[in-house]
Coordinates of C-alpha atoms and ligand atoms in Angstrom, one line a residue:
X6 CA -0.2 -0.1 0.1
X7 CA 1.3 3.4 -0.6
X8 CA 2.5 5.5 2.1
X9 CA 1.2 8.5 3.4
X10 CA 2.8 12.2 3.2
X11 CA 1.8 15.5 4.4
X12 CA 3.8 18.3 2.6
X13 CA 3.4 21.6 4.4
X14 CA 4.1 24.6 2.1
X15 CA 3.3 22.5 -0.8
X16 CA 2.7 24.9 -3.3
X17 CA 5.5 27.2 -2.2
X18 CA 8.3 26.9 -4.7
X19 CA 10.2 23.6 -3.3
X20 CA 7.1 22.3 -2.3
X21 CA 5.0 22.4 -4.7
X22 CA 8.1 20.2 -7.1
X23 CA 8.7 17.6 -4.1
X24 CA 4.7 17.1 -4.6
X25 CA 5.5 15.8 -8.0
X26 CA 8.3 13.6 -7.7
X27 CA 6.8 12.1 -4.6
X28 CA 3.4 11.8 -7.1
X29 CA 5.5 10.2 -9.2
X30 CA 7.5 8.0 -6.2
X31 CA 4.2 6.5 -5.6
X32 CA 2.8 8.6 -2.6
X33 CA -0.1 9.3 -2.1
X34 CA 0.2 13.1 -1.0
X35 CA -1.6 15.5 1.2
X36 CA -0.7 19.1 1.0
X37 CA -1.6 22.0 3.6
X38 CA -0.4 25.9 2.3
X39 CA -1.6 28.9 3.6
X40 CA -5.5 30.3 2.9
X41 CA -4.2 33.3 0.2
X42 CA -2.0 30.8 -1.6
X43 CA -2.3 30.1 -5.2
X44 CA -3.0 26.3 -3.6
X45 CA -5.8 25.1 -6.2
X46 CA -3.9 26.5 -9.0
X47 CA -0.3 25.2 -8.6
X48 CA -1.8 22.2 -7.6
X49 CA -3.8 21.8 -10.6
X50 CA -0.8 22.0 -12.9
X51 CA 1.2 19.6 -9.6
X52 CA -1.3 16.6 -10.6
X53 CA -1.6 17.5 -14.2
X54 CA 2.3 16.8 -14.4
X55 CA 1.9 13.6 -12.6
X56 CA -0.5 11.9 -14.9
X57 CA -2.4 9.1 -13.4
X58 CA -0.9 9.7 -10.3
X59 CA -1.7 12.9 -9.6
X60 CA -5.9 11.2 -8.5
X61 CA -3.5 10.7 -5.5
X62 CA -3.2 14.0 -4.4
X63 CA -5.3 16.1 -2.0
X64 CA -4.6 19.6 -0.7
X65 CA -6.0 21.9 2.0
X66 CA -5.9 25.4 3.0
X67 CA -4.2 26.0 6.6
X68 CA -2.3 27.6 8.4
X69 CA 0.2 25.6 10.6
X70 CA -0.6 28.1 14.3
X71 CA -4.4 27.4 13.4
X72 CA -3.6 24.0 15.9
X73 CA -7.5 22.9 16.0
X74 CA -7.4 22.5 12.3
X75 CA -4.4 20.7 11.9
X76 CA -5.6 18.3 14.7
X77 CA -8.7 17.7 12.8
X78 CA -6.6 17.0 9.9
X79 CA -4.3 14.2 11.4
X80 CA -7.2 12.9 13.2
X81 CA -8.8 12.4 9.9
X82 CA -5.8 10.7 8.3
X83 CA -2.6 8.6 9.1
X84 CA 0.4 10.2 8.0
X85 CA 3.5 7.7 7.7
X86 CA 5.3 10.8 7.1
X87 CA 5.6 14.5 7.2
X88 CA 7.9 16.8 5.0
X89 CA 7.8 20.1 6.4
X90 CA 9.0 23.3 4.0
X91 CA 6.1 25.8 4.9
X92 CA 8.0 28.9 6.6
X93 CA 8.9 32.8 5.9
X94 CA 11.9 33.1 3.9
X95 CA 12.9 37.0 2.5
X96 CA 15.8 37.6 4.8
X97 CA 15.0 42.1 4.2
X98 CA 11.4 41.1 5.9
X99 CA 13.0 39.5 8.8
X100 CA 14.9 42.2 9.8
X101 CA 11.8 44.2 9.8
X102 CA 9.3 42.1 11.3
X103 CA 11.2 39.6 13.6
X104 CA 7.4 39.1 16.0
X105 CA 6.2 37.5 12.0
X106 CA 8.9 35.2 11.4
X107 CA 9.6 34.1 15.0
X108 CA 5.4 33.8 15.2
X109 CA 5.1 31.6 11.8
X110 CA 8.4 29.8 11.5
X111 CA 8.5 29.0 15.1
X112 CA 5.5 29.1 16.6
X113 CA 3.7 27.1 13.8
X114 CA 6.7 24.1 13.3
X115 CA 5.2 24.0 17.4
X116 CA 1.9 23.1 16.5
X117 CA 2.9 20.6 13.4
X118 CA 5.1 19.0 16.1
X119 CA 3.1 18.8 19.2
X120 CA 0.3 17.5 17.0
X121 CA 2.7 14.7 15.5
X122 CA 3.5 13.6 19.0
X123 CA 0.1 13.4 20.2
X124 CA -1.2 11.2 16.9
X125 CA 2.0 9.8 17.0
X126 CA 3.7 10.6 13.2
X127 CA 7.4 10.4 14.3
X128 CA 8.9 11.2 10.7
X129 CA 9.7 14.2 9.7
X130 CA 12.2 15.8 6.4
X131 CA 12.1 19.3 7.9
X132 CA 13.3 22.5 6.0
X133 CA 16.9 24.2 7.0
X134 CA 18.7 26.6 4.9
X135 CA 23.1 27.3 4.3
X136 CA 22.1 30.6 5.5
X137 CA 23.0 28.1 9.3
X138 CA 26.0 28.6 8.4
X139 CA 26.5 31.8 8.9
X140 CA 29.7 33.7 6.8
X141 CA 31.4 30.7 6.4
X142 CA 36.0 30.3 7.2
X143 CA 36.3 27.8 4.5
X144 CA 34.8 26.3 2.3
X145 CA 33.1 23.7 0.7
X146 CA 30.5 23.5 3.8
X147 CA 29.9 20.4 5.7
X148 CA 27.6 19.4 8.3
X149 CA 30.0 19.4 10.8
X150 CA 30.9 23.5 10.9
X151 CA 30.0 25.7 13.4
X152 CA 26.2 27.3 13.2
X153 CA 25.6 31.4 13.2
X154 CA 22.3 33.1 12.6
X155 CA 23.1 36.4 10.5
X156 CA 19.3 37.4 10.9
X157 CA 15.9 36.4 12.4
X158 CA 15.1 34.6 9.6
X159 CA 18.1 32.5 10.0
X160 CA 17.5 32.0 13.7
X161 CA 13.9 30.6 13.0
X162 CA 15.5 27.7 10.6
X163 CA 18.8 27.2 13.5
X164 CA 16.4 27.6 16.7
X165 CA 14.0 24.6 14.8
X166 CA 17.3 22.5 14.3
X167 CA 17.9 22.4 17.4
X168 CA 13.9 22.0 18.4
X169 CA 14.4 18.5 15.9
X170 CA 18.1 17.3 17.4
X171 CA 16.2 18.2 21.0
X172 CA 13.3 16.0 20.6
X173 CA 15.0 13.0 18.8
X174 CA 17.4 13.4 22.3
X175 CA 13.9 12.7 24.4
X176 CA 12.0 10.4 22.6
X177 CA 14.6 7.7 20.4
X178 CA 11.5 6.5 18.7
X179 CA 11.7 10.3 15.9
X180 CA 13.6 10.0 13.4
X181 CA 14.5 12.8 11.6
X182 CA 16.3 14.3 8.7
X183 CA 17.1 17.9 8.2
X184 CA 17.7 19.0 4.8
X185 CA 20.4 22.9 4.1
X186 CA 19.3 23.7 0.8
X187 CA 21.2 26.0 -0.8
X188 CA 20.2 28.4 -3.6
X189 CA 17.0 26.8 -5.6
X190 CA 17.3 27.8 -8.3
X191 CA 15.7 27.0 -12.4
X192 CA 11.4 25.2 -12.8
X193 CA 10.2 22.0 -13.6
X194 CA 11.4 21.3 -17.2
X195 CA 7.6 21.4 -18.2
X196 CA 7.7 25.2 -17.7
X197 CA 4.0 24.6 -15.6
X198 CA 5.1 24.8 -11.6
X199 CA 8.0 27.2 -10.7
X200 CA 9.0 30.3 -8.4
X201 CA 6.2 32.9 -8.3
X202 CA 7.6 36.7 -8.0
X203 CA 6.2 38.9 -5.6
X204 CA 6.8 42.6 -5.7
X205 CA 11.3 43.5 -6.0
X206 CA 12.4 39.8 -6.1
X207 CA 15.5 39.7 -3.0
X208 CA 17.1 36.8 -4.7
X209 CA 19.6 37.1 -8.0
X210 CA 17.7 34.7 -10.2
X211 CA 14.1 35.6 -9.8
X212 CA 16.1 39.5 -10.0
X213 CA 18.3 38.4 -13.9
X214 CA 14.5 36.8 -15.0
X215 CA 12.6 40.1 -14.0
X216 CA 15.5 42.2 -16.0
X217 CA 15.3 39.5 -18.8
X218 CA 11.4 39.6 -19.5
X219 CA 12.2 43.8 -19.4
X220 CA 9.9 44.8 -16.1
X221 CA 13.9 46.3 -15.0
X222 CA 16.2 47.3 -17.0
X223 CA 19.0 46.5 -15.0
X224 CA 20.9 44.1 -12.3
X225 CA 22.1 45.4 -9.9
X226 CA 25.7 43.4 -9.0
X227 CA 26.2 43.4 -4.9
X228 CA 29.7 44.0 -4.5
X229 CA 33.0 43.3 -7.5
X230 CA 35.9 43.9 -4.9
X231 CA 35.5 40.2 -3.4
X232 CA 38.5 37.8 -3.2
X233 CA 36.7 35.1 -5.6
X234 CA 37.5 33.7 -9.4
X235 CA 36.1 37.5 -11.1
X236 CA 35.2 39.5 -8.0
X237 CA 31.7 38.9 -7.9
X238 CA 29.6 36.8 -4.9
X239 CA 29.8 32.8 -5.1
X240 CA 26.5 30.6 -4.2
X241 CA 26.1 26.8 -5.6
X242 CA 22.6 27.1 -6.5
X243 CA 20.8 23.8 -7.6
X244 CA 18.0 22.9 -9.7
X245 CA 14.6 22.8 -7.9
X246 CA 14.0 19.0 -9.7
X247 CA 17.4 18.3 -7.7
X248 CA 16.6 20.0 -4.1
X249 CA 13.1 18.2 -5.2
X250 CA 14.6 14.2 -5.7
X251 CA 16.5 15.1 -2.3
X252 CA 13.4 14.9 0.1
X253 CA 12.6 11.6 -1.7
X254 CA 16.0 9.8 -0.6
X255 CA 15.3 11.5 2.9
X256 CA 12.1 9.9 2.6
X257 CA 13.8 6.5 1.6
X258 CA 16.7 6.5 4.4
X259 CA 13.6 7.4 7.0
X260 CA 11.6 4.5 6.2
X261 CA 14.5 2.2 5.1
X262 CA 16.5 2.4 8.5
X263 CA 17.2 3.6 11.6
X264 CA 18.5 7.2 10.9
X265 CA 18.1 8.8 14.2
X266 CA 18.2 12.2 13.6
X267 CA 20.4 13.5 10.9
X268 CA 21.4 16.4 8.7
X269 CA 22.7 16.1 5.0
X270 CA 23.1 19.4 2.9
X271 CA 21.6 19.5 -0.9
X272 CA 23.6 21.5 -2.7
X273 CA 25.7 20.8 -6.2
X274 CA 28.5 21.2 -4.9
X275 CA 29.9 24.1 -7.1
X276 CA 30.0 27.3 -6.5
X277 CA 29.1 29.5 -9.2
X278 CA 29.9 33.4 -9.2
X279 CA 27.1 36.5 -10.0
X280 CA 29.0 37.1 -13.9
X281 CA 28.8 33.4 -14.5
X282 CA 25.1 32.2 -13.6
X283 CA 24.5 36.3 -15.9
X284 CA 26.3 34.4 -18.6
X285 CA 24.6 31.3 -18.3
X286 CA 21.1 32.7 -18.1
X287 CA 21.8 35.6 -21.3
X288 CA 22.4 32.2 -22.6
X289 CA 19.1 31.6 -21.9
X290 CA 17.0 33.7 -22.4
X291 CA 19.1 34.9 -25.4
X292 CA 19.2 38.5 -24.1
X293 CA 22.0 41.1 -22.7
X294 CA 21.2 41.6 -19.1
X295 CA 22.7 44.9 -18.3
X296 CA 24.0 45.3 -14.6
X297 CA 25.0 48.1 -12.8
X298 CA 27.9 47.2 -10.4
X299 CA 27.6 48.2 -7.2
X300 CA 28.4 47.8 -3.2
X301 CA 28.4 44.7 -0.8
X302 CA 24.6 44.1 0.2
X303 CA 25.3 44.4 4.1
X304 CA 25.4 40.8 5.9
X305 CA 26.2 39.2 2.5
X306 CA 29.0 36.0 2.5
X307 CA 31.9 35.7 -0.2
X308 CA 31.5 32.4 -0.7
X309 CA 29.6 29.5 -0.3
X310 CA 29.1 26.1 -1.4
X311 CA 28.4 22.7 0.0
X312 CA 30.1 19.9 0.8
X313 CA 27.5 16.9 -0.7
X314 CA 30.3 14.1 0.2
X315 CA 27.5 13.0 2.9
X316 CA 25.0 13.4 0.8
X317 CA 26.4 10.9 -2.3
X318 CA 26.8 8.7 0.5
X319 CA 23.8 8.2 2.7
X320 CA 21.0 9.6 0.7
X321 CA 22.5 8.1 -2.8
X322 CA 21.5 11.2 -4.0
X323 CA 22.8 13.6 -5.8
X324 CA 22.7 16.8 -7.9
X325 CA 22.7 16.2 -12.0
X326 CA 21.3 19.8 -13.3
X327 CA 24.2 22.3 -14.7
X328 CA 23.6 26.3 -14.4
X329 CA 23.2 25.1 -18.0
X330 CA 19.4 23.2 -16.9
X331 CA 19.0 25.8 -13.8
X332 CA 19.1 29.1 -16.3
X333 CA 16.7 26.9 -19.0
X334 CA 14.3 25.7 -17.6
X335 CA 14.1 29.0 -15.5
X336 CA 13.7 31.0 -18.3
X337 CA 11.1 28.6 -19.7
X338 CA 9.0 28.6 -16.6
X339 CA 9.7 32.5 -17.2
X340 CA 8.5 33.3 -20.9
X341 CA 5.0 31.2 -19.9
X342 CA 4.2 32.6 -16.5
X343 CA 5.9 36.1 -16.6
X344 CA 3.9 36.7 -13.9
X345 CA 3.7 34.1 -12.1
X346 CA 0.3 32.0 -11.1
X347 CA -1.5 35.5 -11.4
X348 CA -2.2 38.5 -13.9
X349 CA 0.2 41.7 -11.9
X350 CA -2.3 42.1 -9.5
X351 CA -2.3 39.3 -8.4
X352 CA 1.5 38.0 -8.0
X353 CA 1.7 38.3 -4.3
X354 CA 3.5 35.4 -2.9
X355 CA 6.7 36.9 -0.9
X356 CA 5.4 35.2 2.6
X357 CA 4.3 31.9 0.7
X358 CA 6.8 28.8 2.0
X359 CA 10.0 28.4 2.3
X360 CA 10.7 27.7 -0.3
Ligands
UFG16 N1 23.0 39.0 -6.1 C1 23.8 40.5 -6.5 N2 21.7 41.3 -6.8 C2 20.9 40.7 -6.8 C3 20.5 39.5 -5.5 C4 21.6 38.8 -5.2 O1 24.5 40.7 -6.8 O2 19.7 41.7 -7.3 C5 24.1 38.4 -4.9 C6 24.7 38.6 -3.8 O3 24.9 39.2 -3.4 C7 25.1 37.2 -3.5 C8 24.3 36.1 -4.9 O4 23.8 36.6 -6.3 O5 26.6 37.1 -3.9 C9 23.2 35.6 -4.0 O6 22.3 35.9 -3.6 P1 20.9 35.2 -3.2 O7 20.4 36.6 -2.7 O8 20.0 34.8 -4.3 O9 20.7 34.5 -2.4 P2 21.4 34.1 -1.0 O10 22.7 33.4 -1.0 O11 22.6 35.7 -0.6 O12 20.3 34.0 -0.2 C10 20.2 32.9 -0.4 C11 18.2 32.7 0.8 C12 18.5 32.9 2.1 C13 19.5 31.7 2.5 C14 20.3 31.5 2.2 C15 21.3 30.6 3.2 O13 18.1 34.2 -0.3 O14 16.7 33.0 2.4 O15 20.8 31.8 0.2 O16 22.7 30.7 2.0 F1 19.5 32.3 4.1

C-alpha cells in the first residue's frame, strides 16, 4: 500500500516540485498551505504533471498556527511522514518584522510537532537552509561546521534545527532528516510550475528573470571586490528538481534505516559567481542583461558552497543538473508565466512557503 505523506507549504516553490516527484514515486500526498497562497492553481498543475498519479493528491488551505485545524487533519488521516517546507523566507523582511518570523516559523513548527506527537507520527523531513552556516570560514561547507544565524530568518531555521535535535534526544522513536538547502533555482522542465514572483525579488535569479522580461532595467551586482574568481559573490545553485529528488532520497532513508536525527546539505557542490550566472542566463534567454556594479550587500557572505559527500554517501543522492539547465528551465517557466501564477495584481507570494 502506498505511504501517505503530509507536505506543508506544498504549493510553494520547493514544496510543489517535491509533490510532483512524490506522486511520481507512488506516494499519496496531502498538501497544506496558507489560505492566501495560489494553492488550487499550483496543485492542479502539479496533479497534471503527475499524470495518472495525480489522483493521489489532496490539499487544504491551512495555517500551521491554527492548531485545532491541524488536529482535525491528523485525526482523519494517518500520515507515515511529514515533509515540512512551509515558512517565511525573506531575509530583509525578517529583519524588519522579526515577530512575524518567530510567530510563523517557530510557532507554526512547534504546533506541527506537537500534533505529530499526539498522533504518533514521528518521521519528519525538515527544510533548513545553508543560511545556518553564516559566513563560513572555509568552503566547501560540511554538515559539522559551526552554526551561526545572522538574521531573524536564519535564527528561526537554527532554532528549529535545535528543536529537532532535542526532541530526538528525548524520544529515540523519532526519525528526523534536516535538509540544508543551498540556492534553489530553475523550474520544472515543463514550464508549468516554478517560483511565483513577488514585488521586488530578493534573490539573484528571480531578479535576472525580471530584467530579461523587461520588467526591470538592470541587475545590480552587489559587490565586485570579493576575493573570488571574478570578484563577485559565489554561491551553490541547485536545480529545484534535484532538490525535490533530495526529499525523496531523505524519505527513503527515514523508512529504511534507523537514522535518528541527521543533517544533510543539498547543493550541487559547485561554486558559481554572479557574473557566471548572468552569462548562463543570457545564453538561455538570448538577451543581454544590463548590469549596474554596486557595493556589497550588508550581511552577504563572500563564498558559500556545499560539500555534498554526506548526502551522496548516505542518501545515495547527487544533483544532476548544471547551471545551463537551471537557466534554461527558469527561462522556460518565466516566458510561459511572466507574472507567475497570477495577473500582475495578484502576484503576492513573497510570504508563502519556504521555498
Ligand atoms: N545578488 C546580486 N544582485 C541581486 C541579488 C543577489 O548581486 O539583485 C548576489 C548576492 O550578493 C549573492 C548572490 O547574488 O552574492 C546570491 O544572492 P541571493 O540573494 O540569491 O542568495 P543568498 O545566497 O544571499 O541567500 C539565499 C537565500 C537565503 C538563504 C541563503 C542561504 O535567499 O534565504 O541563500 O545560503 F538564507
